[in-house]
GROMACS .gro file of C-alpha atoms in nm:
model
  412
    1MET     CA    1  14.940  14.328  10.179
    2SER     CA    2  14.733  14.030  10.062
    3ALA     CA    3  14.461  13.888  10.284
    4PRO     CA    4  14.542  13.560  10.460
    5ALA     CA    5  14.404  13.244  10.305
    6PRO     CA    6  14.073  13.136  10.463
    7ALA     CA    7  14.093  12.859  10.721
    8ALA     CA    8  13.886  12.543  10.689
    9ARG     CA    9  13.572  12.529  10.906
   10ARG     CA   10  13.666  12.220  11.104
   11VAL     CA   11  13.381  12.083  11.313
   12ASN     CA   12  13.382  11.849  11.613
   13VAL     CA   13  13.137  11.560  11.580
   14ARG     CA   14  13.269  11.354  11.871
   15THR     CA   15  13.000  11.426  12.130
   16PRO     CA   16  12.929  11.149  12.385
   17GLU     CA   17  12.574  11.095  12.263
   18VAL     CA   18  12.677  11.068  11.897
   19MET     CA   19  12.975  10.844  11.964
   20GLU     CA   20  12.767  10.601  12.169
   21ARG     CA   21  12.539  10.551  11.868
   22VAL     CA   22  12.837  10.533  11.634
   23GLN     CA   23  13.014  10.267  11.837
   24ALA     CA   24  12.706  10.046  11.833
   25GLU     CA   25  12.674  10.076  11.456
   26VAL     CA   26  13.045  10.022  11.387
   27GLU     CA   27  13.048   9.710  11.604
   28THR     CA   28  12.747   9.574  11.417
   29HIS     CA   29  12.926   9.622  11.086
   30TYR     CA   30  13.280   9.514  11.168
   31ARG     CA   31  13.317   9.328  11.498
   32SER     CA   32  13.380   8.951  11.506
   33HIS     CA   33  13.324   8.736  11.814
   34ILE     CA   34  13.489   8.443  11.638
   35VAL     CA   35  13.810   8.639  11.582
   36GLU     CA   36  13.806   8.757  11.944
   37GLN     CA   37  13.764   8.397  12.064
   38ILE     CA   38  14.051   8.273  11.847
   39ARG     CA   39  14.274   8.548  11.982
   40ALA     CA   40  14.177   8.449  12.337
   41LYS     CA   41  14.295   8.094  12.259
   42GLY     CA   42  14.642   8.206  12.156
   43SER     CA   43  14.544   8.302  11.800
   44VAL     CA   44  14.517   7.939  11.690
   45VAL     CA   45  14.221   7.707  11.634
   46GLN     CA   46  14.242   7.342  11.529
   47ILE     CA   47  13.948   7.126  11.424
   48GLY     CA   48  14.035   6.778  11.307
   49ASN     CA   49  14.333   6.805  11.073
   50THR     CA   50  14.268   7.170  10.983
   51THR     CA   51  14.454   7.439  11.176
   52ILE     CA   52  14.424   7.814  11.139
   53ARG     CA   53  14.679   8.049  11.291
   54LEU     CA   54  14.619   8.423  11.309
   55ALA     CA   55  14.895   8.681  11.336
   56ARG     CA   56  14.911   8.841  11.679
   57ASP     CA   57  14.840   9.189  11.543
   58PHE     CA   58  14.628   9.256  11.235
   59GLY     CA   59  14.326   9.452  11.124
   60PHE     CA   60  14.205   9.797  11.226
   61CYS     CA   61  14.457  10.022  11.398
   62TYR     CA   62  14.362  10.319  11.617
   63GLY     CA   63  14.394  10.568  11.332
   64VAL     CA   64  14.163  10.366  11.108
   65GLU     CA   65  13.909  10.314  11.386
   66ARG     CA   66  13.910  10.688  11.456
   67ALA     CA   67  13.863  10.774  11.088
   68ILE     CA   68  13.567  10.538  11.054
   69ASP     CA   69  13.411  10.663  11.378
   70LEU     CA   70  13.438  11.023  11.262
   71ALA     CA   71  13.288  10.943  10.920
   72TYR     CA   72  12.994  10.763  11.077
   73ALA     CA   73  12.951  11.048  11.326
   74ALA     CA   74  12.954  11.308  11.047
   75ARG     CA   75  12.669  11.130  10.873
   76LYS     CA   76  12.464  11.128  11.195
   77VAL     CA   77  12.536  11.486  11.301
   78PHE     CA   78  12.470  11.623  10.952
   79ALA     CA   79  12.180  11.395  10.861
   80ASP     CA   80  12.004  11.671  10.667
   81ARG     CA   81  12.309  11.789  10.467
   82ARG     CA   82  12.516  11.662  10.179
   83VAL     CA   83  12.826  11.482  10.307
   84PHE     CA   84  13.121  11.426  10.074
   85LEU     CA   85  13.434  11.214  10.118
   86LEU     CA   86  13.763  11.289   9.944
   87GLY     CA   87  13.834  10.956   9.775
   88GLU     CA   88  13.820  10.666  10.022
   89ILE     CA   89  13.815  10.690  10.402
   90ILE     CA   90  14.065  10.399  10.409
   91HIS     CA   91  14.174  10.146  10.148
   92ASN     CA   92  13.908   9.885  10.209
   93GLN     CA   93  13.620   9.819   9.971
   94GLU     CA   94  13.379   9.695  10.240
   95VAL     CA   95  13.421  10.000  10.463
   96ASN     CA   96  13.379  10.242  10.174
   97ARG     CA   97  13.072  10.052  10.055
   98GLN     CA   98  12.911  10.092  10.397
   99LEU     CA   99  12.968  10.468  10.387
  100THR     CA  100  12.820  10.491  10.038
  101GLU     CA  101  12.510  10.306  10.156
  102MET     CA  102  12.482  10.559  10.440
  103GLY     CA  103  12.463  10.841  10.185
  104VAL     CA  104  12.824  10.964  10.200
  105VAL     CA  105  12.927  11.069   9.848
  106SER     CA  106  13.280  10.962   9.756
  107ILE     CA  107  13.462  11.202   9.522
  108PRO     CA  108  13.711  11.012   9.300
  109ASN     CA  109  14.069  11.137   9.334
  110ALA     CA  110  14.079  11.264   8.977
  111GLU     CA  111  13.768  11.476   9.038
  112HIS     CA  112  13.858  11.634   9.373
  113GLU     CA  113  13.921  11.991   9.263
  114ALA     CA  114  13.644  12.006   9.003
  115THR     CA  115  13.382  11.874   9.246
  116VAL     CA  116  13.497  12.078   9.546
  117ALA     CA  117  13.472  12.391   9.330
  118THR     CA  118  13.094  12.330   9.310
  119LEU     CA  119  13.031  12.285   9.684
  120THR     CA  120  12.862  12.534   9.916
  121PRO     CA  121  12.897  12.639  10.281
  122GLU     CA  122  12.609  12.403  10.361
  123ASP     CA  123  12.809  12.101  10.250
  124VAL     CA  124  13.027  11.878  10.468
  125VAL     CA  125  13.360  11.737  10.349
  126ILE     CA  126  13.529  11.440  10.516
  127VAL     CA  127  13.908  11.433  10.484
  128PRO     CA  128  14.028  11.068  10.483
  129ALA     CA  129  14.285  10.908  10.711
  130PHE     CA  130  14.559  10.974  10.453
  131GLY     CA  131  14.501  11.351  10.468
  132ALA     CA  132  14.471  11.580  10.166
  133GLU     CA  133  14.697  11.812   9.971
  134THR     CA  134  14.729  12.170  10.091
  135ARG     CA  135  14.601  12.302   9.757
  136LEU     CA  136  14.278  12.108   9.799
  137MET     CA  137  14.235  12.209  10.163
  138LYS     CA  138  14.265  12.575  10.062
  139LEU     CA  139  13.999  12.527   9.796
  140ILE     CA  140  13.765  12.363  10.050
  141ALA     CA  141  13.823  12.654  10.287
  142ALA     CA  142  13.752  12.904  10.010
  143ARG     CA  143  13.419  12.733   9.941
  144GLY     CA  144  13.331  12.769  10.310
  145CYS     CA  145  13.250  12.399  10.354
  146MET     CA  146  13.243  12.236  10.696
  147VAL     CA  147  13.528  11.988  10.737
  148VAL     CA  148  13.548  11.664  10.937
  149ASP     CA  149  13.919  11.586  10.934
  150THR     CA  150  14.007  11.221  11.004
  151THR     CA  151  14.378  11.251  10.913
  152CYS     CA  152  14.586  11.000  11.111
  153GLY     CA  153  14.809  11.149  11.380
  154ASP     CA  154  15.109  10.954  11.251
  155VAL     CA  155  15.063  11.114  10.909
  156MET     CA  156  15.048  11.459  11.064
  157SER     CA  157  15.375  11.386  11.246
  158VAL     CA  158  15.539  11.331  10.907
  159TRP     CA  159  15.395  11.662  10.786
  160LYS     CA  160  15.547  11.839  11.084
  161ARG     CA  161  15.887  11.691  11.003
  162VAL     CA  162  15.890  11.778  10.631
  163ARG     CA  163  15.770  12.131  10.708
  164GLN     CA  164  16.069  12.163  10.941
  165TYR     CA  165  16.298  12.037  10.667
  166ALA     CA  166  16.165  12.305  10.431
  167LYS     CA  167  16.195  12.575  10.695
  168THR     CA  168  16.562  12.494  10.757
  169GLY     CA  169  16.660  12.455  10.390
  170TYR     CA  170  16.660  12.076  10.360
  171THR     CA  171  16.509  11.891  10.065
  172SER     CA  172  16.268  11.619  10.175
  173ILE     CA  173  16.348  11.277  10.029
  174ILE     CA  174  16.024  11.083  10.080
  175HIS     CA  175  16.023  10.704  10.062
  176GLY     CA  176  15.680  10.621   9.925
  177LYS     CA  177  15.451  10.591   9.627
  178ALA     CA  178  15.424  10.926   9.450
  179SER     CA  179  15.063  10.859   9.346
  180HIS     CA  180  14.944  10.750   9.691
  181GLU     CA  181  14.708  10.993   9.866
  182GLU     CA  182  14.924  11.010  10.178
  183THR     CA  183  15.246  11.078   9.990
  184ARG     CA  184  15.080  11.345   9.776
  185ALA     CA  185  14.957  11.515  10.094
  186THR     CA  186  15.302  11.489  10.252
  187SER     CA  187  15.473  11.622   9.939
  188SER     CA  188  15.254  11.931   9.947
  189ARG     CA  189  15.364  12.000  10.307
  190ALA     CA  190  15.728  11.950  10.206
  191MET     CA  191  15.695  12.267   9.999
  192GLY     CA  192  15.682  12.456  10.329
  193ASP     CA  193  15.446  12.727  10.440
  194ASP     CA  194  15.593  12.967  10.184
  195GLY     CA  195  15.586  12.716   9.897
  196MET     CA  196  15.963  12.742   9.851
  197GLY     CA  197  16.061  12.396   9.979
  198ASN     CA  198  16.164  12.099   9.766
  199TYR     CA  199  16.099  11.727   9.768
  200LEU     CA  200  16.180  11.406   9.581
  201VAL     CA  201  15.982  11.082   9.614
  202VAL     CA  202  16.174  10.754   9.583
  203LEU     CA  203  16.001  10.416   9.575
  204THR     CA  204  16.258  10.144   9.509
  205LEU     CA  205  16.612  10.082   9.624
  206SER     CA  206  16.707  10.121   9.259
  207ASP     CA  207  16.566  10.476   9.275
  208VAL     CA  208  16.769  10.538   9.588
  209ASP     CA  209  17.091  10.408   9.434
  210TYR     CA  210  17.036  10.639   9.136
  211VAL     CA  211  16.995  10.936   9.371
  212CYS     CA  212  17.299  10.830   9.575
  213ASP     CA  213  17.515  10.810   9.263
  214TYR     CA  214  17.406  11.161   9.167
  215ILE     CA  215  17.484  11.289   9.516
  216ARG     CA  216  17.834  11.140   9.498
  217ASN     CA  217  17.923  11.209   9.137
  218GLY     CA  218  17.673  11.447   8.982
  219GLY     CA  219  17.533  11.365   8.639
  220ASP     CA  220  17.286  11.454   8.368
  221LYS     CA  221  17.019  11.677   8.520
  222GLU     CA  222  16.769  11.619   8.238
  223ALA     CA  223  16.807  11.241   8.262
  224PHE     CA  224  16.762  11.263   8.639
  225LEU     CA  225  16.429  11.446   8.611
  226LYS     CA  226  16.305  11.201   8.347
  227ARG     CA  227  16.381  10.913   8.581
  228PHE     CA  228  16.110  11.021   8.826
  229PRO     CA  229  15.744  11.052   8.722
  230ALA     CA  230  15.526  11.361   8.743
  231GLY     CA  231  15.449  11.441   9.103
  232ALA     CA  232  15.762  11.265   9.228
  233HIS     CA  233  15.951  11.593   9.268
  234SER     CA  234  15.873  11.957   9.337
  235ASP     CA  235  15.834  12.207   9.055
  236GLY     CA  236  16.170  12.351   8.964
  237PHE     CA  237  16.358  12.067   9.132
  238ASP     CA  238  16.728  12.087   9.047
  239PRO     CA  239  16.935  11.787   9.158
  240ASP     CA  240  17.254  11.994   9.137
  241LEU     CA  241  17.115  12.234   9.398
  242HIS     CA  242  16.857  12.044   9.597
  243LEU     CA  243  17.047  11.727   9.686
  244THR     CA  244  17.308  11.910   9.891
  245ARG     CA  245  17.114  11.913  10.218
  246ILE     CA  246  16.855  11.640  10.252
  247GLY     CA  247  16.614  11.514  10.514
  248VAL     CA  248  16.452  11.170  10.485
  249ALA     CA  249  16.089  11.091  10.566
  250ASN     CA  250  15.851  10.823  10.445
  251GLN     CA  251  15.497  10.721  10.373
  252THR     CA  252  15.391  10.572  10.706
  253THR     CA  253  15.289  10.236  10.558
  254MET     CA  254  15.612  10.135  10.387
  255LEU     CA  255  15.811   9.820  10.461
  256LYS     CA  256  16.017   9.907  10.768
  257SER     CA  257  16.333   9.721  10.668
  258GLU     CA  258  16.335   9.884  10.325
  259THR     CA  259  16.285  10.234  10.469
  260GLU     CA  260  16.577  10.176  10.705
  261GLU     CA  261  16.793  10.073  10.409
  262VAL     CA  262  16.685  10.387  10.219
  263GLN     CA  263  16.797  10.597  10.514
  264ARG     CA  264  17.130  10.414  10.543
  265ARG     CA  265  17.218  10.446  10.174
  266LEU     CA  266  17.130  10.815  10.150
  267ARG     CA  267  17.322  10.897  10.467
  268GLN     CA  268  17.631  10.719  10.336
  269ALA     CA  269  17.611  10.903  10.003
  270VAL     CA  270  17.599  11.239  10.180
  271LEU     CA  271  17.894  11.140  10.401
  272ASP     CA  272  18.090  11.023  10.096
  273ARG     CA  273  18.031  11.354   9.920
  274HIS     CA  274  18.085  11.597  10.207
  275GLY     CA  275  18.303  11.407  10.451
  276PRO     CA  276  18.209  11.300  10.804
  277GLU     CA  277  18.190  11.648  10.957
  278ALA     CA  278  17.995  11.835  10.690
  279GLY     CA  279  17.801  11.519  10.607
  280VAL     CA  280  17.640  11.512  10.950
  281THR     CA  281  17.508  11.866  10.910
  282ASN     CA  282  17.378  11.799  10.558
  283PHE     CA  283  17.168  11.494  10.645
  284GLN     CA  284  16.867  11.452  10.871
  285VAL     CA  285  16.639  11.156  10.927
  286PHE     CA  286  16.321  11.093  11.120
  287ASP     CA  287  16.164  10.748  11.152
  288THR     CA  288  15.807  10.797  11.038
  289ILE     CA  289  15.685  10.438  10.999
  290CYS     CA  290  15.363  10.422  11.201
  291GLY     CA  291  15.354  10.194  11.505
  292ALA     CA  292  15.059   9.991  11.376
  293THR     CA  293  15.234   9.919  11.044
  294GLN     CA  294  15.545   9.806  11.231
  295GLU     CA  295  15.342   9.589  11.470
  296ARG     CA  296  15.166   9.412  11.183
  297GLN     CA  297  15.492   9.346  11.002
  298ASP     CA  298  15.662   9.220  11.319
  299SER     CA  299  15.360   9.000  11.398
  300LEU     CA  300  15.375   8.843  11.053
  301PHE     CA  301  15.742   8.762  11.101
  302GLY     CA  302  15.638   8.592  11.425
  303LEU     CA  303  15.361   8.397  11.253
  304LEU     CA  304  15.602   8.281  10.983
  305LYS     CA  305  15.815   8.110  11.250
  306GLN     CA  306  15.528   7.864  11.293
  307PRO     CA  307  15.479   7.572  11.051
  308LEU     CA  308  15.238   7.692  10.780
  309ASP     CA  309  15.130   7.546  10.448
  310VAL     CA  310  14.977   7.862  10.303
  311LEU     CA  311  14.932   8.228  10.401
  312LEU     CA  312  14.622   8.434  10.327
  313VAL     CA  313  14.654   8.813  10.346
  314VAL     CA  314  14.314   8.982  10.353
  315GLY     CA  315  14.256   9.343  10.252
  316GLY     CA  316  14.208   9.604   9.984
  317TYR     CA  317  14.430   9.563   9.682
  318ASN     CA  318  14.525   9.932   9.694
  319SER     CA  319  14.627   9.918  10.061
  320SER     CA  320  14.998   9.995  10.091
  321ASN     CA  321  15.053   9.842  10.435
  322THR     CA  322  14.869   9.523  10.328
  323THR     CA  323  15.080   9.499  10.014
  324HIS     CA  324  15.397   9.492  10.221
  325LEU     CA  325  15.261   9.204  10.430
  326VAL     CA  326  15.216   9.010  10.106
  327GLU     CA  327  15.575   9.089  10.005
  328ILE     CA  328  15.699   8.950  10.337
  329GLY     CA  329  15.491   8.633  10.306
  330GLU     CA  330  15.592   8.563   9.947
  331GLN     CA  331  15.954   8.526  10.055
  332ARG     CA  332  15.867   8.226  10.275
  333LEU     CA  333  15.568   8.028  10.144
  334PRO     CA  334  15.269   8.027   9.904
  335THR     CA  335  15.090   8.355   9.978
  336PHE     CA  336  14.757   8.475   9.842
  337PHE     CA  337  14.640   8.837   9.862
  338ILE     CA  338  14.259   8.818   9.875
  339ARG     CA  339  14.001   9.095   9.906
  340THR     CA  340  13.736   8.884  10.079
  341ALA     CA  341  13.654   8.522  10.157
  342ASP     CA  342  13.465   8.505   9.827
  343CYS     CA  343  13.805   8.487   9.657
  344LEU     CA  344  13.840   8.131   9.790
  345LYS     CA  345  13.634   7.965   9.516
  346SER     CA  346  13.722   7.607   9.613
  347LEU     CA  347  13.998   7.410   9.782
  348GLU     CA  348  14.211   7.448   9.471
  349GLN     CA  349  14.081   7.766   9.305
  350ILE     CA  350  14.183   8.104   9.452
  351VAL     CA  351  14.126   8.449   9.305
  352HIS     CA  352  14.397   8.683   9.432
  353PHE     CA  353  14.596   8.995   9.349
  354ASP     CA  354  14.937   8.941   9.192
  355LEU     CA  355  15.173   9.219   9.303
  356HIS     CA  356  15.406   9.159   9.012
  357LEU     CA  357  15.136   9.165   8.743
  358LYS     CA  358  14.950   9.439   8.934
  359ALA     CA  359  14.627   9.260   8.854
  360GLU     CA  360  14.383   9.011   9.000
  361LYS     CA  361  14.419   8.657   8.869
  362GLU     CA  362  14.301   8.306   8.937
  363SER     CA  363  14.544   8.042   9.061
  364TYR     CA  364  14.516   7.675   9.132
  365SER     CA  365  14.686   7.540   9.443
  366ASP     CA  366  14.684   7.200   9.610
  367LYS     CA  367  14.778   7.344   9.948
  368LEU     CA  368  14.423   7.332  10.090
  369ALA     CA  369  14.309   7.022   9.902
  370GLY     CA  370  14.338   6.659  10.003
  371ASP     CA  371  14.260   6.469  10.319
  372GLY     CA  372  14.589   6.537  10.494
  373PRO     CA  373  14.654   6.793  10.765
  374VAL     CA  374  14.684   7.157  10.663
  375THR     CA  375  14.780   7.473  10.852
  376VAL     CA  376  14.668   7.810  10.720
  377GLY     CA  377  14.808   8.141  10.838
  378ILE     CA  378  14.589   8.451  10.814
  379THR     CA  379  14.677   8.816  10.856
  380ALA     CA  380  14.548   9.153  10.738
  381GLY     CA  381  14.656   9.512  10.710
  382ALA     CA  382  14.546   9.803  10.926
  383SER     CA  383  14.246   9.878  10.703
  384CYS     CA  384  14.079   9.536  10.717
  385PRO     CA  385  13.783   9.485  10.955
  386ASN     CA  386  13.758   9.173  11.170
  387ASN     CA  387  13.432   9.060  11.009
  388LEU     CA  388  13.625   8.995  10.686
  389ILE     CA  389  13.877   8.785  10.881
  390GLU     CA  390  13.589   8.588  11.033
  391ASP     CA  391  13.445   8.525  10.687
  392THR     CA  392  13.783   8.395  10.574
  393VAL     CA  393  13.821   8.164  10.874
  394LEU     CA  394  13.474   8.019  10.820
  395ARG     CA  395  13.536   7.983  10.447
  396VAL     CA  396  13.858   7.786  10.497
  397PHE     CA  397  13.693   7.552  10.747
  398GLY     CA  398  13.384   7.523  10.526
  399LEU     CA  399  13.590   7.417  10.226
  400ARG     CA  400  13.752   7.155  10.448
  401GLY     CA  401  13.408   7.015  10.539
  402ILE     CA  402  13.372   7.187  10.879
  403ASP     CA  403  13.061   7.402  10.916
  404GLU     CA  404  13.015   7.723  11.117
  405ALA     CA  405  12.839   7.544  11.403
  406ALA     CA  406  13.140   7.315  11.451
  407VAL     CA  407  13.376   7.617  11.451
  408ARG     CA  408  13.170   7.798  11.713
  409ALA     CA  409  13.146   7.484  11.925
  410ALA     CA  410  13.525   7.438  11.912
  411LEU     CA  411  13.577   7.794  12.034
  412ASN     CA  412  13.333   7.774  12.329
   0.00000   0.00000   0.00000
């Protein structure tokens, strides 16, 4: 009988003394009194003919705050040791820069296994909020490293669900981005504890329709497997066998309305194939959109009911939940996805990320220019700190000829 795989040496760094110091440092880096004051005034501030409206809910969620707190705490507790981070703690350049300056070494995703293989029991590894693949966690355990696990509780809830699917013979259909850290971690759990489970990752409704057609009518197995990129399905995946009983889950940061449509279409395909009685037993679903993601999407819909001339979405370009806020905004009005306030070069010149080109570009807009009244909406994803929102607010007012002193005076 083979020996059980070694367990990771998870350590608790959340002692009262450490966390008191951590909270003070985190507040220094990321808190914004200006944002708090605007929120206290109904999330709107008007100075002259310039109005800024903030979404009701935006910025750090509990899971992100916890992950950052734990990373800061790890650096303090293990001040005399090497501390490594698997990739990024969250998808925000400013937060990851702060950790790098504190001496936390970020291991690029492509180098995870090679670097971990060189670590020692004296080293500390921080697992990011997205979690990590089971294969990598086993390697970390084998090296004997100490682990500070910041995985979000909502992500772990998804893992629990896909493990249950595998245990009961259901294939996990995961709505998400196959290359995203969270989805890769979830996919590894969908293999089950014995590694015999199966999964398929679908991103677009076009992907879903393709899968639904195969469920209803069958098709060319080879063409099916070519349709989905490497990592988007389990090894040995056979659509003729593994689409009979399916359970749906999702990356927690997807667009809620789209995930619901994915669930509806897959359920109907199973019912069409098996009939209403057998269809019910061959389909399972569990809503795994995280509450913070849903709140930020709902809040943006609320903000868009107000008269706005332009929407600024602030956050990391690789942040999934922020990307979906941009998609929502683009349907209604001119929307610019900016990393920081520095992207606002002038009243007309804006550097922003184009979701369709998948690249940063420079655009010229007359929405902020001129002497007439203008209303700017601002929101951010769950990985954006409030200090970056403050910078954006001050930048918009500054470009409109209103300095920081005038903004602070208007809020007092």
